[in-house]
Short mmCIF file of C-alpha atoms in Angstrom, two decimals:
data_model
loop_
_atom_site.label_atom_id
_atom_site.label_comp_id
_atom_site.label_asym_id
_atom_site.label_seq_id
_atom_site.Cartn_x
_atom_site.Cartn_y
_atom_site.Cartn_z
CA MET A 16 87.32 162.85 98.60
CA GLY A 17 88.53 160.36 96.08
CA LYS A 18 90.43 161.29 92.78
CA ILE A 19 91.03 160.06 89.45
CA VAL A 20 94.74 159.68 89.56
CA TYR A 21 95.41 158.38 86.12
CA ALA A 22 93.58 158.00 82.79
CA ALA A 23 94.41 156.60 79.40
CA ALA A 24 92.98 154.74 76.38
CA MET A 25 94.64 152.52 74.24
CA SER A 26 94.22 149.86 71.59
CA HIS A 27 93.79 146.54 72.86
CA VAL A 28 95.16 143.45 70.88
CA LEU A 29 98.78 144.15 72.03
CA TYR A 30 100.01 140.94 70.42
CA PRO A 31 102.63 141.18 67.91
CA ASP A 32 102.09 137.68 66.31
CA TYR A 33 98.41 138.88 65.45
CA TYR A 34 99.99 141.49 63.41
CA SER A 35 102.61 139.42 61.86
CA GLN A 36 100.07 137.21 60.66
CA ASN A 37 97.45 139.49 59.51
CA VAL A 38 99.55 142.42 58.22
CA GLY A 39 103.09 141.36 58.14
CA PRO A 40 106.51 142.83 59.59
CA HIS A 41 105.46 146.14 59.38
CA GLY A 42 102.15 145.45 61.43
CA ARG A 43 104.39 143.48 63.75
CA ARG A 44 106.95 146.43 64.21
CA MET A 45 104.23 149.08 64.67
CA VAL A 46 102.66 147.01 67.34
CA GLU A 47 105.66 146.34 69.27
CA ALA A 48 106.35 150.10 69.46
CA LEU A 49 103.12 150.53 70.76
CA ILE A 50 103.81 147.99 73.63
CA ASP A 51 106.89 149.77 74.61
CA VAL A 52 104.90 153.01 74.91
CA VAL A 53 101.98 151.28 77.07
CA ARG A 54 104.76 149.73 79.16
CA ASP A 55 106.09 153.30 79.89
CA MET A 56 102.46 154.55 80.56
CA GLY A 57 102.16 151.86 83.01
CA ARG A 58 104.98 152.91 84.96
CA THR A 59 103.17 156.18 85.43
CA LEU A 60 100.09 154.26 86.29
CA ALA A 61 101.76 152.10 88.70
CA ALA A 62 103.38 155.12 90.41
CA ALA A 63 100.12 156.87 90.90
CA ALA A 64 99.43 153.82 93.33
CA PRO A 65 95.54 153.28 92.45
CA ASP A 66 93.46 151.75 94.79
CA ALA A 67 91.10 150.58 92.02
CA LEU A 68 91.60 150.12 88.33
CA VAL A 69 88.24 150.77 86.07
CA VAL A 70 88.89 149.00 82.70
CA VAL A 71 86.05 150.31 80.13
CA ALA A 72 86.10 147.82 77.28
CA ASP A 73 83.84 145.88 74.97
CA ASP A 74 82.85 142.06 74.58
CA HIS A 75 83.79 140.36 71.31
CA LEU A 76 80.99 137.83 71.75
CA ASN A 77 83.14 136.15 74.03
CA VAL A 78 81.33 136.38 77.22
CA PHE A 79 77.68 137.54 76.24
CA SER A 80 75.77 135.67 73.77
CA PHE A 81 72.90 136.81 71.79
CA ASP A 82 70.61 135.45 74.48
CA ALA A 83 71.36 138.68 76.16
CA VAL A 84 73.58 141.63 75.49
CA PRO A 85 73.74 144.16 78.00
CA ALA A 86 74.25 147.80 76.66
CA LEU A 87 76.38 148.56 79.87
CA CYS A 88 77.16 146.21 82.46
CA VAL A 89 79.45 146.19 86.11
CA ARG A 90 81.16 143.49 87.02
CA VAL A 91 80.75 143.08 90.56
CA GLY A 92 81.78 140.05 92.86
CA ARG A 93 84.95 139.78 94.76
CA SER A 94 87.16 138.33 91.63
CA VAL A 95 87.19 137.88 88.00
CA ASN A 96 88.55 135.25 85.81
CA ARG A 97 90.01 135.49 82.38
CA MET A 98 88.36 133.76 79.65
CA VAL A 99 89.21 130.43 78.81
CA GLN A 100 88.95 129.50 74.87
CA ASP A 101 90.12 125.84 73.39
CA ASN A 102 91.84 126.16 70.51
CA ALA A 103 92.04 129.81 70.80
CA ILE A 104 92.64 131.73 67.69
CA GLU A 105 95.30 134.58 67.29
CA PHE A 106 94.22 137.46 69.53
CA ASP A 107 92.40 135.25 72.11
CA ARG A 108 95.89 133.46 72.39
CA ALA A 109 97.02 136.67 74.07
CA LEU A 110 95.38 135.79 77.25
CA GLU A 111 97.39 132.50 77.44
CA GLY A 112 99.89 132.45 80.47
CA LEU A 113 98.13 135.24 82.30
CA PRO A 114 96.92 135.00 85.96
CA GLU A 115 93.70 132.68 85.96
CA ARG A 116 91.80 135.38 88.31
CA TYR A 117 92.10 139.02 89.35
CA PRO A 118 90.47 140.71 92.34
CA VAL A 119 87.56 143.06 91.81
CA HIS A 120 87.40 146.15 93.67
CA GLU A 121 83.64 145.29 94.99
CA ASP A 122 83.02 148.47 96.96
CA LEU A 123 83.74 150.77 93.81
CA ALA A 124 81.85 148.30 91.55
CA ASN A 125 79.08 148.18 93.76
CA SER A 126 78.69 151.87 94.05
CA ILE A 127 79.09 152.40 90.41
CA LEU A 128 76.23 150.16 89.95
CA GLU A 129 73.99 151.00 92.85
CA ARG A 130 74.14 154.70 92.51
CA GLY A 131 73.79 154.32 88.85
CA LEU A 132 70.65 152.89 89.01
CA GLN A 133 69.87 155.72 91.46
CA ALA A 134 70.93 158.21 88.99
CA GLY A 135 68.68 156.63 85.84
CA PHE A 136 71.61 154.40 84.39
CA ASP A 137 70.32 151.10 84.15
CA PHE A 138 73.48 148.97 84.26
CA ALA A 139 73.32 145.29 83.99
CA ALA A 140 75.34 143.55 86.65
CA SER A 141 77.45 140.41 86.25
CA TRP A 142 78.81 138.35 89.02
CA SER A 143 80.76 135.88 86.64
CA ALA A 144 81.45 137.46 83.30
CA PRO A 145 85.31 136.83 82.51
CA LEU A 146 87.67 139.16 80.95
CA ASP A 147 88.80 138.75 77.26
CA HIS A 148 91.65 140.49 75.46
CA ALA A 149 89.98 143.77 75.57
CA PHE A 150 90.84 144.13 79.04
CA LEU A 151 93.51 141.79 79.86
CA SER A 152 95.88 142.62 76.95
CA PRO A 153 96.35 146.39 78.34
CA VAL A 154 96.13 145.48 81.74
CA SER A 155 98.90 142.88 81.49
CA THR A 156 101.05 145.06 79.20
CA LEU A 157 100.68 148.34 81.63
CA TYR A 158 101.62 146.00 84.62
CA GLY A 159 103.81 143.56 83.47
CA ALA A 160 105.25 141.51 86.50
CA ARG A 161 103.93 144.30 89.02
CA PRO A 162 100.64 143.42 91.09
CA VAL A 163 97.56 144.24 89.23
CA PRO A 164 95.20 146.55 91.48
CA PRO A 165 91.65 145.27 92.19
CA LEU A 166 89.73 145.88 88.93
CA VAL A 167 86.10 147.39 88.10
CA PRO A 168 85.53 145.67 84.69
CA PHE A 169 82.95 147.82 82.66
CA TRP A 170 81.66 146.59 79.44
CA VAL A 171 79.97 148.63 76.75
CA ASN A 172 78.18 146.87 73.80
CA CYS A 173 80.02 148.08 70.97
CA PHE A 174 79.25 145.54 68.40
CA VAL A 175 75.51 144.57 68.52
CA ALA A 176 73.44 146.98 67.29
CA PRO A 177 71.44 148.85 68.68
CA GLN A 178 74.26 150.13 70.86
CA PRO A 179 74.33 152.99 73.57
CA THR A 180 74.95 156.29 72.21
CA ALA A 181 78.08 158.29 72.27
CA GLN A 182 76.31 160.73 74.31
CA ARG A 183 75.00 158.01 77.02
CA CYS A 184 78.45 156.61 76.94
CA PHE A 185 79.87 160.08 77.68
CA ALA A 186 77.38 160.48 80.33
CA VAL A 187 78.33 157.49 82.10
CA GLY A 188 81.71 158.52 82.33
CA ARG A 189 80.48 161.88 84.36
CA HIS A 190 78.65 159.32 86.59
CA ILE A 191 81.88 157.39 87.13
CA ALA A 192 83.90 160.54 87.78
CA ARG A 193 81.05 161.64 90.50
CA VAL A 194 81.11 158.33 92.36
CA VAL A 195 85.03 158.66 92.26
CA ALA A 196 84.81 162.16 93.61
CA GLU A 197 82.57 161.15 96.55
CA GLY A 198 84.25 158.10 97.37
CA PRO A 199 87.53 157.56 99.34
CA TRP A 200 89.41 155.90 96.69
CA LYS A 201 92.40 156.82 94.34
CA VAL A 202 91.09 155.23 90.91
CA ALA A 203 92.70 154.94 87.62
CA VAL A 204 90.64 154.53 84.83
CA ILE A 205 91.57 153.20 81.24
CA ALA A 206 89.37 152.50 78.28
CA THR A 207 90.32 150.10 75.39
CA GLY A 208 90.06 149.49 71.89
CA GLY A 209 90.10 150.97 68.32
CA LEU A 210 90.85 152.98 66.50
CA SER A 211 89.17 152.41 63.24
CA HIS A 212 89.10 148.56 62.03
CA PHE A 213 86.48 145.96 60.85
CA PRO A 214 84.38 148.94 58.93
CA GLU A 215 80.65 148.06 59.18
CA LEU A 216 81.71 144.95 60.87
CA SER A 217 81.98 143.81 57.36
CA LEU A 218 83.95 140.40 56.64
CA ALA A 219 84.59 141.75 53.33
CA ARG A 220 86.12 145.33 54.42
CA VAL A 221 88.43 143.53 57.09
CA GLY A 222 91.92 145.11 56.46
CA GLN A 223 90.45 148.84 56.22
CA SER A 224 90.57 151.59 58.49
CA ASP A 225 89.58 155.44 58.20
CA VAL A 226 92.43 157.41 58.71
CA ALA A 227 91.10 160.68 58.25
CA PHE A 228 88.32 159.94 60.91
CA ASP A 229 91.03 158.95 63.18
CA ARG A 230 93.16 161.80 62.68
CA ARG A 231 90.07 163.70 63.38
CA VAL A 232 88.94 162.18 66.57
CA VAL A 233 92.70 162.37 68.07
CA LYS A 234 92.80 165.93 67.13
CA TRP A 235 89.60 166.76 69.29
CA MET A 236 90.77 164.75 72.14
CA GLU A 237 93.97 166.47 72.45
CA ALA A 238 92.05 169.83 72.28
CA GLY A 239 89.52 168.98 74.81
CA ASN A 240 87.07 169.28 72.38
CA TYR A 241 84.36 166.84 73.32
CA GLU A 242 81.27 168.07 71.81
CA PRO A 243 82.04 166.60 68.38
CA MET A 244 82.80 163.49 69.90
CA THR A 245 79.54 163.07 71.92
CA ALA A 246 77.54 164.02 68.59
CA LEU A 247 79.04 160.94 66.87
CA THR A 248 76.47 159.02 65.42
CA ALA A 249 75.87 155.20 65.37
CA LYS A 250 76.15 155.31 61.54
CA GLU A 251 79.62 157.50 61.66
CA LEU A 252 80.98 154.84 64.21
CA HIS A 253 79.66 151.73 62.18
CA GLU A 254 80.96 153.10 58.81
CA SER A 255 84.24 154.06 59.68
CA GLY A 256 84.74 150.83 62.06
CA SER A 257 84.98 152.99 65.17
CA HIS A 258 82.54 150.86 67.41
CA GLU A 259 85.07 150.75 70.30
CA LEU A 260 85.39 154.63 70.38
CA LEU A 261 82.14 154.18 72.68
CA ASN A 262 84.73 152.60 75.46
CA TRP A 263 86.76 155.97 75.02
CA LEU A 264 83.79 157.98 75.18
CA VAL A 265 83.04 156.81 78.83
CA LEU A 266 86.55 157.86 79.48
CA LEU A 267 86.16 161.18 78.25
CA GLY A 268 83.02 161.65 80.12
CA ALA A 269 85.25 160.74 83.52
CA VAL A 270 88.19 163.06 82.61
CA SER A 271 86.46 165.95 81.04
CA PRO A 272 87.55 168.79 80.41
CA ALA A 273 90.88 167.51 80.58
CA ARG A 274 92.80 167.09 77.35
CA ALA A 275 94.64 164.15 76.17
CA ARG A 276 98.04 163.78 75.24
CA THR A 277 99.13 161.27 72.19
CA ARG A 278 101.52 159.02 73.29
CA PHE A 279 101.29 156.92 70.04
CA PHE A 280 99.73 157.07 66.77
CA GLY A 281 100.32 154.42 63.99
CA GLU A 282 98.73 154.14 60.58
CA MET A 283 98.79 150.27 60.03
CA GLY A 284 96.27 149.91 57.34
CA ARG A 285 94.14 147.14 58.81
CA ILE A 286 93.92 149.34 62.17
CA ASP A 287 94.95 152.31 63.29
CA LEU A 288 96.70 152.04 66.78
CA ALA A 289 96.84 154.61 69.27
CA ALA A 290 97.61 155.24 73.29
CA LEU A 291 96.53 158.75 74.91
CA GLU A 292 96.88 160.05 78.26
CA TRP A 293 94.95 162.26 80.13
CA ASP A 294 96.61 164.64 82.50
CA VAL A 295 94.49 164.35 85.67
CA ALA A 296 96.87 164.77 88.48
CA MET B 27 66.33 136.87 58.44
CA SER B 28 66.68 135.03 61.53
CA ARG B 29 69.82 136.86 62.96
CA TYR B 30 69.46 135.64 66.55
CA GLU B 31 69.54 131.70 65.44
CA THR B 32 72.50 132.43 62.83
CA ASN B 33 74.57 133.90 65.84
CA VAL B 34 73.35 131.19 68.21
CA VAL B 35 74.82 128.47 66.12
CA LEU B 36 78.31 130.68 65.39
CA TYR B 37 78.20 131.04 69.16
CA ARG B 38 78.00 127.44 69.88
CA LEU B 39 80.66 126.90 67.23
CA LYS B 40 83.06 129.00 68.86
CA LYS B 41 82.11 127.71 72.58
CA ASP B 42 81.32 123.94 72.34
CA SER B 43 83.89 121.77 70.73
CA ALA B 44 81.93 118.77 70.83
CA PHE B 45 79.43 120.65 68.60
CA ARG B 46 82.08 121.79 66.28
CA ASP B 47 83.34 118.46 65.92
CA ARG B 48 80.08 117.20 64.75
CA PHE B 49 79.44 120.32 62.61
CA ARG B 50 82.85 119.83 60.63
CA ALA B 51 81.97 115.91 60.49
CA ASP B 52 78.17 116.30 59.19
CA PRO B 53 77.20 119.89 58.97
CA GLY B 54 73.80 118.79 57.96
CA SER B 55 73.04 116.68 60.99
CA ALA B 56 74.59 119.26 63.42
CA LEU B 57 72.38 121.77 62.26
CA ALA B 58 69.21 119.74 62.15
CA GLY B 59 67.33 121.13 65.11
CA ALA B 60 68.55 124.98 64.28
CA ASP B 61 65.85 127.34 63.37
CA LEU B 62 67.25 128.64 60.36
CA THR B 63 65.96 129.91 56.64
CA ASP B 64 67.26 127.58 53.75
CA GLU B 65 69.55 130.47 52.75
CA GLU B 66 71.44 130.42 56.16
CA ARG B 67 71.46 126.67 56.38
CA GLU B 68 72.97 126.59 53.00
CA ALA B 69 75.52 129.03 53.85
CA PHE B 70 76.61 127.31 57.17
CA MET B 71 76.46 123.98 54.85
CA ARG B 72 79.06 125.50 52.20
CA TRP B 73 80.68 127.58 55.27
CA ASP B 74 80.37 130.49 53.12
CA THR B 75 81.40 133.05 55.95
CA ARG B 76 80.87 136.07 53.65
CA LYS B 77 77.32 135.12 53.24
CA LEU B 78 76.77 134.29 56.81
CA ASN B 79 78.26 137.95 57.56
CA ASP B 80 76.02 139.16 55.14
CA LEU B 81 72.99 137.71 56.89
CA GLY B 82 73.51 139.07 60.02
CA GLY B 83 76.39 136.70 61.32
CA SER B 84 78.58 138.61 63.88
CA LEU B 85 81.87 139.20 62.27
CA HIS B 86 83.67 138.69 65.72
CA LEU B 87 82.39 135.17 65.94
CA LEU B 88 82.93 134.73 61.99
CA ILE B 89 86.76 135.41 62.66
CA SER B 90 87.17 133.30 65.79
CA ILE B 91 85.84 129.89 65.72
CA PRO B 92 88.90 127.50 66.29
CA GLY B 93 89.68 125.80 63.08
CA LEU B 94 86.94 127.62 61.14
CA ALA B 95 88.05 131.31 61.49
CA GLY B 96 86.84 133.28 58.22
CA HIS B 97 88.73 135.73 56.55
#
């Protein structure tokens, strides 16, 4: 019997220079405090010694173009490269200096894909999509110099309407939990992104967050109260700038009914930063 | 509104450095083959990022094009 041995979710621009430039010293200090917490979480993750690490994150139009935007995509294949961007700006620069290639846990990725299709989840599959900061900024912060276990990257389309629903993302997480439970592996699952920022994906509203919304969803997760989260509408997620909660909803489905423990919550103004863990041991 | 074509151009500006250089040197020539409305073309020509965003241009592309990132 397989088991989810570690589960967490966290913001994914773990790059102090980005917040220095866009928020100032206050932003830099806050993300540095978050990075310290994520590094500590990484010690717990590494001690759990997972055979595979499922990373649920979104694409920022780095990987998939408007020629085809998969609602939900499993990265299969033997290995995955980090994204390379010439003259990268700000948060894309967080990737520079990281390893160019990471192993993929091919058997778990194929199981999630194939059994998903059998169960009615029409996942896309990619053999070539690289990873941007949404995946590698948290993974590299969690693991530091330790070896990273084989990954199962999983993309949720958070930004190109129409997105998958919150309910559907939660159901995907339930599916992943079933695949893990019936397999032989110890698996860690993390979701990345958020909390609220870039409301309505409007350039005019960059710099705003929705603190009341974020406090509410964190309390729901701490209480294991997932019904109101699965009921969140595309309109609510869009208006509050909580698009990336869809990644978190996959994780919630995977760990439900476990409750979250908040390791970090910071109200920055431009974005609210967070890191939560679930007791799945 | 040709949201698709607007985002194709933005994606190329991010990913294709030669196209980006042509656009910066002569936006009219670089966009000659693009199927844009007059309003979209004008927004590209003036590099009016808020207008492009209002017309459906992806925020994440607009804030991440090297040398042209909008704020």
